[in-house]
PDB file of C-alpha atoms and ligand atoms in Angstrom:
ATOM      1  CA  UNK A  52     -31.970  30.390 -60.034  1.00 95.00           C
ATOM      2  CA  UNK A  53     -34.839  30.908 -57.317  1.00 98.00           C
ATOM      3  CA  UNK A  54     -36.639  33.858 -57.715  1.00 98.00           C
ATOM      4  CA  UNK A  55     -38.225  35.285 -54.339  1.00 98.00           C
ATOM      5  CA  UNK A  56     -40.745  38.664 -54.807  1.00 98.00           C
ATOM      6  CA  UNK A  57     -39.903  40.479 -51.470  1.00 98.00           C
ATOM      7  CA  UNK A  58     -40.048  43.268 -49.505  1.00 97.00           C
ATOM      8  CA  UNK A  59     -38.137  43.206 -46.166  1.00 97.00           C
ATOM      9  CA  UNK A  60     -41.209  44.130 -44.172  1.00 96.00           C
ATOM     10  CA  UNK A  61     -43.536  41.927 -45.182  1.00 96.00           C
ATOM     11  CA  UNK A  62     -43.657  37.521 -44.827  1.00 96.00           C
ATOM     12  CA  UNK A  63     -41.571  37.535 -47.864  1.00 98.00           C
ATOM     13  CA  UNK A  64     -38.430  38.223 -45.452  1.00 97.00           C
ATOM     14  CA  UNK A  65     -39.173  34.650 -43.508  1.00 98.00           C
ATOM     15  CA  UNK A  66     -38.911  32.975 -47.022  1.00 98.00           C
ATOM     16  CA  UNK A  67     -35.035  34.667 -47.308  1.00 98.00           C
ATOM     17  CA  UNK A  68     -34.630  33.243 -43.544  1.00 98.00           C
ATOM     18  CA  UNK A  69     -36.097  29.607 -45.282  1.00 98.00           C
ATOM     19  CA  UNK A  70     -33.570  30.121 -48.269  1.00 98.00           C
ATOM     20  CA  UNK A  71     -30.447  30.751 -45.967  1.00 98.00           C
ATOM     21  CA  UNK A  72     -31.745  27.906 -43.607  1.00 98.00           C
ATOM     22  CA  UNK A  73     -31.572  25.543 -46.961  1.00 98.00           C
ATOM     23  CA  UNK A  74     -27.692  26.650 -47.269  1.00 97.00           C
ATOM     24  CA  UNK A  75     -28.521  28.324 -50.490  1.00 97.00           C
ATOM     25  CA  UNK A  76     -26.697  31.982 -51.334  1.00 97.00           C
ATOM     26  CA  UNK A  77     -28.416  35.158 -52.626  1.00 97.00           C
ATOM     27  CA  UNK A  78     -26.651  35.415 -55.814  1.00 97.00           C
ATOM     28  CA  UNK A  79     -25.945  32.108 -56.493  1.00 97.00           C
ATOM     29  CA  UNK A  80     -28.788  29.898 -55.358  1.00 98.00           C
ATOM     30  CA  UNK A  81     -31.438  32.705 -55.351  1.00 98.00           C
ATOM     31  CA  UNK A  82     -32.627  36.383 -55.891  1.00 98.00           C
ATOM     32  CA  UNK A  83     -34.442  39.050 -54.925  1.00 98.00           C
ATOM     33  CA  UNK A  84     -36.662  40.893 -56.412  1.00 98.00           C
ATOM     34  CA  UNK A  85     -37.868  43.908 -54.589  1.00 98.00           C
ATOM     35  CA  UNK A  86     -42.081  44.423 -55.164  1.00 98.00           C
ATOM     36  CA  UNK A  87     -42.598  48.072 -53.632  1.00 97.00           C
ATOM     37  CA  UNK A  88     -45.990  47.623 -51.715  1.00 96.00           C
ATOM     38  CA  UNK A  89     -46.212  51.435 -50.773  1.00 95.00           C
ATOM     39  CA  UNK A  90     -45.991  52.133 -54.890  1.00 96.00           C
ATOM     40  CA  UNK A  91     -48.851  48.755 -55.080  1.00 97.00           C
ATOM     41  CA  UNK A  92     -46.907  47.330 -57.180  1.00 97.00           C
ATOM     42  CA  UNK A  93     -48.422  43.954 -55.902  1.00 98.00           C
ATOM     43  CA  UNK A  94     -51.539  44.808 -57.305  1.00 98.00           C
ATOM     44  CA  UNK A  95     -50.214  45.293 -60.957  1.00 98.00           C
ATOM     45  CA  UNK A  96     -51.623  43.019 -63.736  1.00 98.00           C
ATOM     46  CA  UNK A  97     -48.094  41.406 -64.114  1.00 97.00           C
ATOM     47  CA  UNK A  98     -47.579  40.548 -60.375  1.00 98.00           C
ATOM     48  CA  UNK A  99     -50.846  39.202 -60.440  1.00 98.00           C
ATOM     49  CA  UNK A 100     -50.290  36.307 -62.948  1.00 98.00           C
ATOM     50  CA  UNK A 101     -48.243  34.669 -60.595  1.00 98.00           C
ATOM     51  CA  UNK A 102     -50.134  35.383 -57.424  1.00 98.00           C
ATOM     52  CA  UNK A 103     -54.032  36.357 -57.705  1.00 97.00           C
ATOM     53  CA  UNK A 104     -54.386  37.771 -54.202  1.00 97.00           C
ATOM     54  CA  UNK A 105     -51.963  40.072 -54.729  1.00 98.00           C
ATOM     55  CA  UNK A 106     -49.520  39.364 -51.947  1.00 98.00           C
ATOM     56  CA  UNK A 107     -46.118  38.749 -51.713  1.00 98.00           C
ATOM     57  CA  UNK A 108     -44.348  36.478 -50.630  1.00 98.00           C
ATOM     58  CA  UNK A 109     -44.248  34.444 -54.061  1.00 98.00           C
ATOM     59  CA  UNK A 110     -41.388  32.169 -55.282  1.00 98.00           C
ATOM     60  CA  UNK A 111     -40.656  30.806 -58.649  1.00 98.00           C
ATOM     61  CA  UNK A 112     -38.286  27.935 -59.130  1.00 98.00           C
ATOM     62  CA  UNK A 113     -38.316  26.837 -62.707  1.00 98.00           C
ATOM     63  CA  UNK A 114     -41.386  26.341 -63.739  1.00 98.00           C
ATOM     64  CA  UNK A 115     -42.330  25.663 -60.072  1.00 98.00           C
ATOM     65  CA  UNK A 116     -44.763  28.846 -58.684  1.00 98.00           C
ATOM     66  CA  UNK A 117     -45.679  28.835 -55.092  1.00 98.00           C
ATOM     67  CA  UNK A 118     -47.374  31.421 -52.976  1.00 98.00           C
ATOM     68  CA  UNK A 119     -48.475  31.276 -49.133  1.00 98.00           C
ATOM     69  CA  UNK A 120     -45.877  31.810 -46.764  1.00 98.00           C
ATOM     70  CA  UNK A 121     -46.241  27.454 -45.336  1.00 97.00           C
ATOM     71  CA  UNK A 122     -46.208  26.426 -48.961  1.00 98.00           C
ATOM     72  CA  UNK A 123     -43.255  28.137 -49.550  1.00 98.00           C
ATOM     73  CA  UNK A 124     -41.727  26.133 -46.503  1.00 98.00           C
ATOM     74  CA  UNK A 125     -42.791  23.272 -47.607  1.00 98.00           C
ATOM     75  CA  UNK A 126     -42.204  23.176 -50.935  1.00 98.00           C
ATOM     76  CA  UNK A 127     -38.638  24.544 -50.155  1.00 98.00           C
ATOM     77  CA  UNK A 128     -37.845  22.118 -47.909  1.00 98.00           C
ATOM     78  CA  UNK A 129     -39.401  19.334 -49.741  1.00 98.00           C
ATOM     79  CA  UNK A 130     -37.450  20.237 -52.428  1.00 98.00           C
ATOM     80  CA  UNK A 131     -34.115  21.114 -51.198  1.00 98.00           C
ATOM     81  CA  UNK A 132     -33.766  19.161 -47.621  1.00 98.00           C
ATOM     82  CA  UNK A 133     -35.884  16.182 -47.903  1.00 98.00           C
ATOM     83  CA  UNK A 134     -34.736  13.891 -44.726  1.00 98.00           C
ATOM     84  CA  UNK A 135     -33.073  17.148 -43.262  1.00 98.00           C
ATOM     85  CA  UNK A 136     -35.254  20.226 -43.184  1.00 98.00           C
ATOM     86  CA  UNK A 137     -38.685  18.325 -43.735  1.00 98.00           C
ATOM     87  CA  UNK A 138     -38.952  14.700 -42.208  1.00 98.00           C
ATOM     88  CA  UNK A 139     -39.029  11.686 -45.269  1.00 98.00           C
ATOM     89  CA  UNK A 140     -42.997  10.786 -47.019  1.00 97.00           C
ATOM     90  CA  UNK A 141     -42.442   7.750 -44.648  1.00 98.00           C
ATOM     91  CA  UNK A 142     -40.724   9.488 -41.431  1.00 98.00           C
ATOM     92  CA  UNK A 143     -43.824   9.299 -38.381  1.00 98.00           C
ATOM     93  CA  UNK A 144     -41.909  13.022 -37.216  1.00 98.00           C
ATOM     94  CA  UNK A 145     -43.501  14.160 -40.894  1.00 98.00           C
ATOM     95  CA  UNK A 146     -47.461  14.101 -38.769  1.00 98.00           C
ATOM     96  CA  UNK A 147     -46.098  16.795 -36.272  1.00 98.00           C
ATOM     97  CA  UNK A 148     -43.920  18.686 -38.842  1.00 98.00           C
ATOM     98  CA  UNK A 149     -47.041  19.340 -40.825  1.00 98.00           C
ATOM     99  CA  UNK A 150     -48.883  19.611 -38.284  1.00 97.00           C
ATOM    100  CA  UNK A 151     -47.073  23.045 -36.946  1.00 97.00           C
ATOM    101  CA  UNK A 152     -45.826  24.396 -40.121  1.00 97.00           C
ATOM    102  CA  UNK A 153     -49.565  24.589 -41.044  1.00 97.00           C
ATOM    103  CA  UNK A 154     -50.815  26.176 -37.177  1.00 98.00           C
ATOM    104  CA  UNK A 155     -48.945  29.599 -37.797  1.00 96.00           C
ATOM    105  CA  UNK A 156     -51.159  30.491 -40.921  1.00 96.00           C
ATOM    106  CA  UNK A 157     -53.977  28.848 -40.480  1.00 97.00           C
ATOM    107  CA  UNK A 158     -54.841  29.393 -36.506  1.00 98.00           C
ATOM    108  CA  UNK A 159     -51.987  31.049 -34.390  1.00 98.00           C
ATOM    109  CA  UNK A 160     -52.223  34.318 -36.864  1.00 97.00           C
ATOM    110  CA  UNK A 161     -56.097  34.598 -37.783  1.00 98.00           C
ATOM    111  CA  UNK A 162     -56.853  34.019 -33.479  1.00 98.00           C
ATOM    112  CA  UNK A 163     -54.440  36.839 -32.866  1.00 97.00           C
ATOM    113  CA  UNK A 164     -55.866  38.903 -35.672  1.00 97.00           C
ATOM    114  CA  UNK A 165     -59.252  37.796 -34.555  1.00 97.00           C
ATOM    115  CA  UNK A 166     -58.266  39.521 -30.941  1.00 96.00           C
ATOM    116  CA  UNK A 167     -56.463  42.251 -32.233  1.00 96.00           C
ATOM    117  CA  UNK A 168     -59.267  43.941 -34.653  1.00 96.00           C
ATOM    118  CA  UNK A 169     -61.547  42.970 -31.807  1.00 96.00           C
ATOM    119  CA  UNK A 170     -63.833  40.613 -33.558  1.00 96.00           C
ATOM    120  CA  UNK A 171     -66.628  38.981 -32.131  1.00 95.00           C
ATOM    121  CA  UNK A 172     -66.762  35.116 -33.939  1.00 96.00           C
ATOM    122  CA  UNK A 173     -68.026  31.799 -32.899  1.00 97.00           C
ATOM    123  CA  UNK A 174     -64.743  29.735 -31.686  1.00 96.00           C
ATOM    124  CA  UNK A 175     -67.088  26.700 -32.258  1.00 97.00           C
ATOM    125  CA  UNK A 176     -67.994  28.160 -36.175  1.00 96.00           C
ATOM    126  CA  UNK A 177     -64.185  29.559 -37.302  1.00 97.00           C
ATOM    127  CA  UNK A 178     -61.295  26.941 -37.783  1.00 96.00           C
ATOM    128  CA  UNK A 179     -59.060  28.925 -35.387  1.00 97.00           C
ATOM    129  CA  UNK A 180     -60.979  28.218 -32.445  1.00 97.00           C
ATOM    130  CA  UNK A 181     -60.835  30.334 -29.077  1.00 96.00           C
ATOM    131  CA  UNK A 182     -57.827  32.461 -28.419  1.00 97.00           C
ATOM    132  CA  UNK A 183     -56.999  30.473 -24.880  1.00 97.00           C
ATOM    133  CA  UNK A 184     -57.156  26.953 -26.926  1.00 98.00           C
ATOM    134  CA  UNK A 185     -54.623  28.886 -29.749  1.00 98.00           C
ATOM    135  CA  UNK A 186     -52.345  29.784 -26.775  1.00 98.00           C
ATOM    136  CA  UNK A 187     -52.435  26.309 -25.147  1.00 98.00           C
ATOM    137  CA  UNK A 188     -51.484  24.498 -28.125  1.00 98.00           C
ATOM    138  CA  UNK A 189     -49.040  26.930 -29.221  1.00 98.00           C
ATOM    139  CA  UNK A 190     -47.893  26.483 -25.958  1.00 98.00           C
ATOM    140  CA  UNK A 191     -47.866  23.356 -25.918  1.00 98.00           C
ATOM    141  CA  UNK A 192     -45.917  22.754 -29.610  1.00 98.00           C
ATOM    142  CA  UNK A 193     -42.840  24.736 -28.361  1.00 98.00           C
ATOM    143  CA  UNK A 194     -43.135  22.327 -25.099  1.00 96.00           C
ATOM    144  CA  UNK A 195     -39.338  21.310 -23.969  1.00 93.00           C
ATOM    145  CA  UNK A 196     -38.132  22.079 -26.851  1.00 92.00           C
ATOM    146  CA  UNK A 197     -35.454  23.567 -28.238  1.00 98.00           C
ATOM    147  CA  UNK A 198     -37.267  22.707 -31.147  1.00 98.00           C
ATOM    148  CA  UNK A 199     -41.152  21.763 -32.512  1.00 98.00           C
ATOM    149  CA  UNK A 200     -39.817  18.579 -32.947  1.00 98.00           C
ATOM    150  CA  UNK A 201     -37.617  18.212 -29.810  1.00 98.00           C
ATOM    151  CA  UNK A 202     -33.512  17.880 -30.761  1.00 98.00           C
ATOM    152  CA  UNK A 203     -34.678  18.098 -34.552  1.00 98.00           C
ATOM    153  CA  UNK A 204     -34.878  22.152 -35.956  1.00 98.00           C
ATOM    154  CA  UNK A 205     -37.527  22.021 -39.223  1.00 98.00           C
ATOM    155  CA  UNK A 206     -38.644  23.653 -41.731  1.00 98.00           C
ATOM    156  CA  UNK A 207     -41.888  24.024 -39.440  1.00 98.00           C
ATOM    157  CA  UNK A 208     -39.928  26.133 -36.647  1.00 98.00           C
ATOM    158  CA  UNK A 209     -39.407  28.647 -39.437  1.00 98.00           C
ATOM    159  CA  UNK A 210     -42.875  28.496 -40.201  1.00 98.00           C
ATOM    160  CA  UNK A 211     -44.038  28.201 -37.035  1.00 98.00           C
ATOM    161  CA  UNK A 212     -41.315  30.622 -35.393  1.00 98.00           C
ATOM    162  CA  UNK A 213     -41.661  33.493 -37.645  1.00 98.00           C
ATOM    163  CA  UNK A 214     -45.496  33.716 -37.183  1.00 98.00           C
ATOM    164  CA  UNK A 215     -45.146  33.781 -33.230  1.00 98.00           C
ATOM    165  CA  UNK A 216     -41.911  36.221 -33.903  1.00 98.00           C
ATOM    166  CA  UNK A 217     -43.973  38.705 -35.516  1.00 97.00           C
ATOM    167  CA  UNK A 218     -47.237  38.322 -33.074  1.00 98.00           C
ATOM    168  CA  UNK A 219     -45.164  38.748 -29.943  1.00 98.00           C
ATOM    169  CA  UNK A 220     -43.172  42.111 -31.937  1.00 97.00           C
ATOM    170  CA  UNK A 221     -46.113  43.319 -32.583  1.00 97.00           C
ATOM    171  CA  UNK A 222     -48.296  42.709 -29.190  1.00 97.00           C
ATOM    172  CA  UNK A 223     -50.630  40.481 -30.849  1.00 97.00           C
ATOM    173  CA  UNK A 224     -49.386  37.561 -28.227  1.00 98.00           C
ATOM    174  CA  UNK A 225     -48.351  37.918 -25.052  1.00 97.00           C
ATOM    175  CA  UNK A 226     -44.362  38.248 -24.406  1.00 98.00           C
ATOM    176  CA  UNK A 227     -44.440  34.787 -22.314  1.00 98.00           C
ATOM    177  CA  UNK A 228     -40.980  33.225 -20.924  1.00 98.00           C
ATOM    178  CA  UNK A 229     -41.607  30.264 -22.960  1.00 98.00           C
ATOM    179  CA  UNK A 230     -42.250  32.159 -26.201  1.00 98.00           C
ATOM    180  CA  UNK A 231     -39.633  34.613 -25.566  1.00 98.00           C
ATOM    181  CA  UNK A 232     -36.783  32.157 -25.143  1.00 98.00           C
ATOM    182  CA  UNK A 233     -37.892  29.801 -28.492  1.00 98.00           C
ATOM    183  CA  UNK A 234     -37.748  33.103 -30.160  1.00 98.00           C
ATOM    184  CA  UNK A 235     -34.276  33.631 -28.856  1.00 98.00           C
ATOM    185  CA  UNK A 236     -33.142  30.453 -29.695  1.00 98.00           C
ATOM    186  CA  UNK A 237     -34.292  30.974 -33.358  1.00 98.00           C
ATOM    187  CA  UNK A 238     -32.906  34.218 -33.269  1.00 98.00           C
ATOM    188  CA  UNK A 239     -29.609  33.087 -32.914  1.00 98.00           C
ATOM    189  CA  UNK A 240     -29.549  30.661 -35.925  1.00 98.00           C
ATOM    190  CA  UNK A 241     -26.946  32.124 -37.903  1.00 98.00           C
ATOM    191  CA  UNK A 242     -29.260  31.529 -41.293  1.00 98.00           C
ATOM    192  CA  UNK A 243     -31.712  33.637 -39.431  1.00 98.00           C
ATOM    193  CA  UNK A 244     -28.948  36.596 -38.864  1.00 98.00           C
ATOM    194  CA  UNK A 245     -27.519  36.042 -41.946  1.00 98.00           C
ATOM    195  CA  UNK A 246     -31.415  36.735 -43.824  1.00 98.00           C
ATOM    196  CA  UNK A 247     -31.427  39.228 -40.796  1.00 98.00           C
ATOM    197  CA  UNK A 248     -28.479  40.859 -42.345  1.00 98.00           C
ATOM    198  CA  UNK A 249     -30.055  40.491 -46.211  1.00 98.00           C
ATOM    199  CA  UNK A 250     -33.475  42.204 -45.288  1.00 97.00           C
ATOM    200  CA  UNK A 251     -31.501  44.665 -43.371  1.00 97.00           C
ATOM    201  CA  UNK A 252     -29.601  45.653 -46.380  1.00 97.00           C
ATOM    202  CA  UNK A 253     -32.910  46.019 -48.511  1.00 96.00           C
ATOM    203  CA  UNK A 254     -33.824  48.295 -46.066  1.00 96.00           C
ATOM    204  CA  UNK A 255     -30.720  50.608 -46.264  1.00 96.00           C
ATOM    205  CA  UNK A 256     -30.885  50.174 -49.907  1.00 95.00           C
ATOM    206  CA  UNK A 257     -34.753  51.277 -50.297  1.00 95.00           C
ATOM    207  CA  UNK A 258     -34.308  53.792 -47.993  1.00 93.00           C
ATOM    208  CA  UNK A 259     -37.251  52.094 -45.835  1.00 94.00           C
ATOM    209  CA  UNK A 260     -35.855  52.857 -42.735  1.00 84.00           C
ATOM    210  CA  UNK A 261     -36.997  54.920 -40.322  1.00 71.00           C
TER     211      UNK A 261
HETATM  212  N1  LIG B 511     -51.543  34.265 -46.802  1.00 64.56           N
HETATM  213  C1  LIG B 511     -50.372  34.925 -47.315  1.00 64.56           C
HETATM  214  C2  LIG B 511     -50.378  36.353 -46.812  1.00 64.56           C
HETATM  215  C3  LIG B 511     -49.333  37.175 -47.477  1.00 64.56           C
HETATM  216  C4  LIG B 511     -49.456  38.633 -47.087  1.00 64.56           C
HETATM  217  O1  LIG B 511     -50.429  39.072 -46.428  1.00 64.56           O
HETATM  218  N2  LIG B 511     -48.483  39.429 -47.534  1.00 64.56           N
HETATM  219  C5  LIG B 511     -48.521  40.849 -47.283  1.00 64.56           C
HETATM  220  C6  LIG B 511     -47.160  41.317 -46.752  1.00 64.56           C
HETATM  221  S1  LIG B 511     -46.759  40.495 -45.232  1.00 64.56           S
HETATM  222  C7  LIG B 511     -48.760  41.590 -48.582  1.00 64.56           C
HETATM  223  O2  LIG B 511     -48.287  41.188 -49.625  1.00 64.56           O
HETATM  224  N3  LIG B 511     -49.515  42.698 -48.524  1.00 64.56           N
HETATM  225  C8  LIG B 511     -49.723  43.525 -49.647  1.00 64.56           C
HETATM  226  C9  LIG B 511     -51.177  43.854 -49.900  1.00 64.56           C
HETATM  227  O3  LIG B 511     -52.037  43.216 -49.302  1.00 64.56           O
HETATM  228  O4  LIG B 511     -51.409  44.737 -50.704  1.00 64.56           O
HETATM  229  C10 LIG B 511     -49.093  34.210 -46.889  1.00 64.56           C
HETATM  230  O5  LIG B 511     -49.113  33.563 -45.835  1.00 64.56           O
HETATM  231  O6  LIG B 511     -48.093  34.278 -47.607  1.00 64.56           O
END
């Protein structure tokens, strides 16, 4: 059984959304188990044998370990929805798919948190360029849509979704039309309710609420 180390407010809940997206059943095809970051109980010497930085979300699957929210995505899908999910080795869709699922970490959230803390850095020297060229490609990745990859939903619009999700909640990107109505769409997935529903309950059942 898949292991997830989770917290509901934290990345960890997008992998539950990946998980439900794969078909696979808390219970069945995975578990949770809780890691209670106000207690740091990331930062223990146990926790940190399987991830180093400290930081959840990590997955074990057998003796497969993966940390990083994208490799978590991929590897899932990879793994679980090859040809479905994530486009085939030899599939030309694959170049975009890994394109985007790698944009939400790597640029789309240190830009915002660039702009957010208030950071002056060289867009020429950092790897996430200029906020305005972050927005424009984001921008231009959701495109027609309804999906990263037109008709096809990915593992990537997970990736990719749940990253812009959590900038827009938070003000960290601006609540545009186009970004408001991908997030809808996503939204209405029923794997995304369904992990909805699941971190929801962790919630209730932590008492974190409120
Ligand atoms: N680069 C990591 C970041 C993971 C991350 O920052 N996780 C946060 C929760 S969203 C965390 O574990 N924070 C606990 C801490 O830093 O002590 C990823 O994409 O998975």
């Amino acid at each position: 059984m898949i292991k997830l180390y989770h917290h509901p407010y934290s990345r960890a809940a997008a992998a539950v959304w990946m998980l439900e997206e794969l078909g696979l059943e808390e219970g069945t095809g995975y578990e949770l188990s809780f890691v209670d970051l106000k207690k740091l109980e990331q930062r223990s010497d146990a926790y940190r044998t399987l991830n180093p930085m400290a930081k959840i979300p990590t997955l074990v699957d057998g003796d497969a370990l993966v940390t990083e929210t994208g490799a978590v995505g991929l590897y899932l899908a990879d793994r679980y929805s090859p040809g479905h999910l994530a486009p085939e080795l030899d599939d030309p869709a694959r170049a975009a798919y890994l394109r985007w699922i790698l944009f939400g970490p790597s640029v789309m959230e240190p830009a915002a948190a660039t702009r957010a803390s208030g950071w002056e850095v060289n867009p020429v020297s950092v790897g996430w360029g200029s906020w305005e060229a972050m927005l424009a490609a984001t921008r231009a990745a959701i495109g027609e849509g309804p999906w990263l990859l037109g008709d096809r939903f990915t593992m990537a619009d997970v990736c990719f979704g749940s990253t812009l999700r959590f900038l827009v909640q938070f003000k960290m990107l601006p609540p545009e039309p186009l970004f408001l109505d991908y997030i809808e769409r996503l939204n209405a997935r029923p794997a995304a309710q369904r992990a909805a529903a699941i971190n929801e309950r962790v919630v209730a059942e932590r008492g974190l609420g409120g």
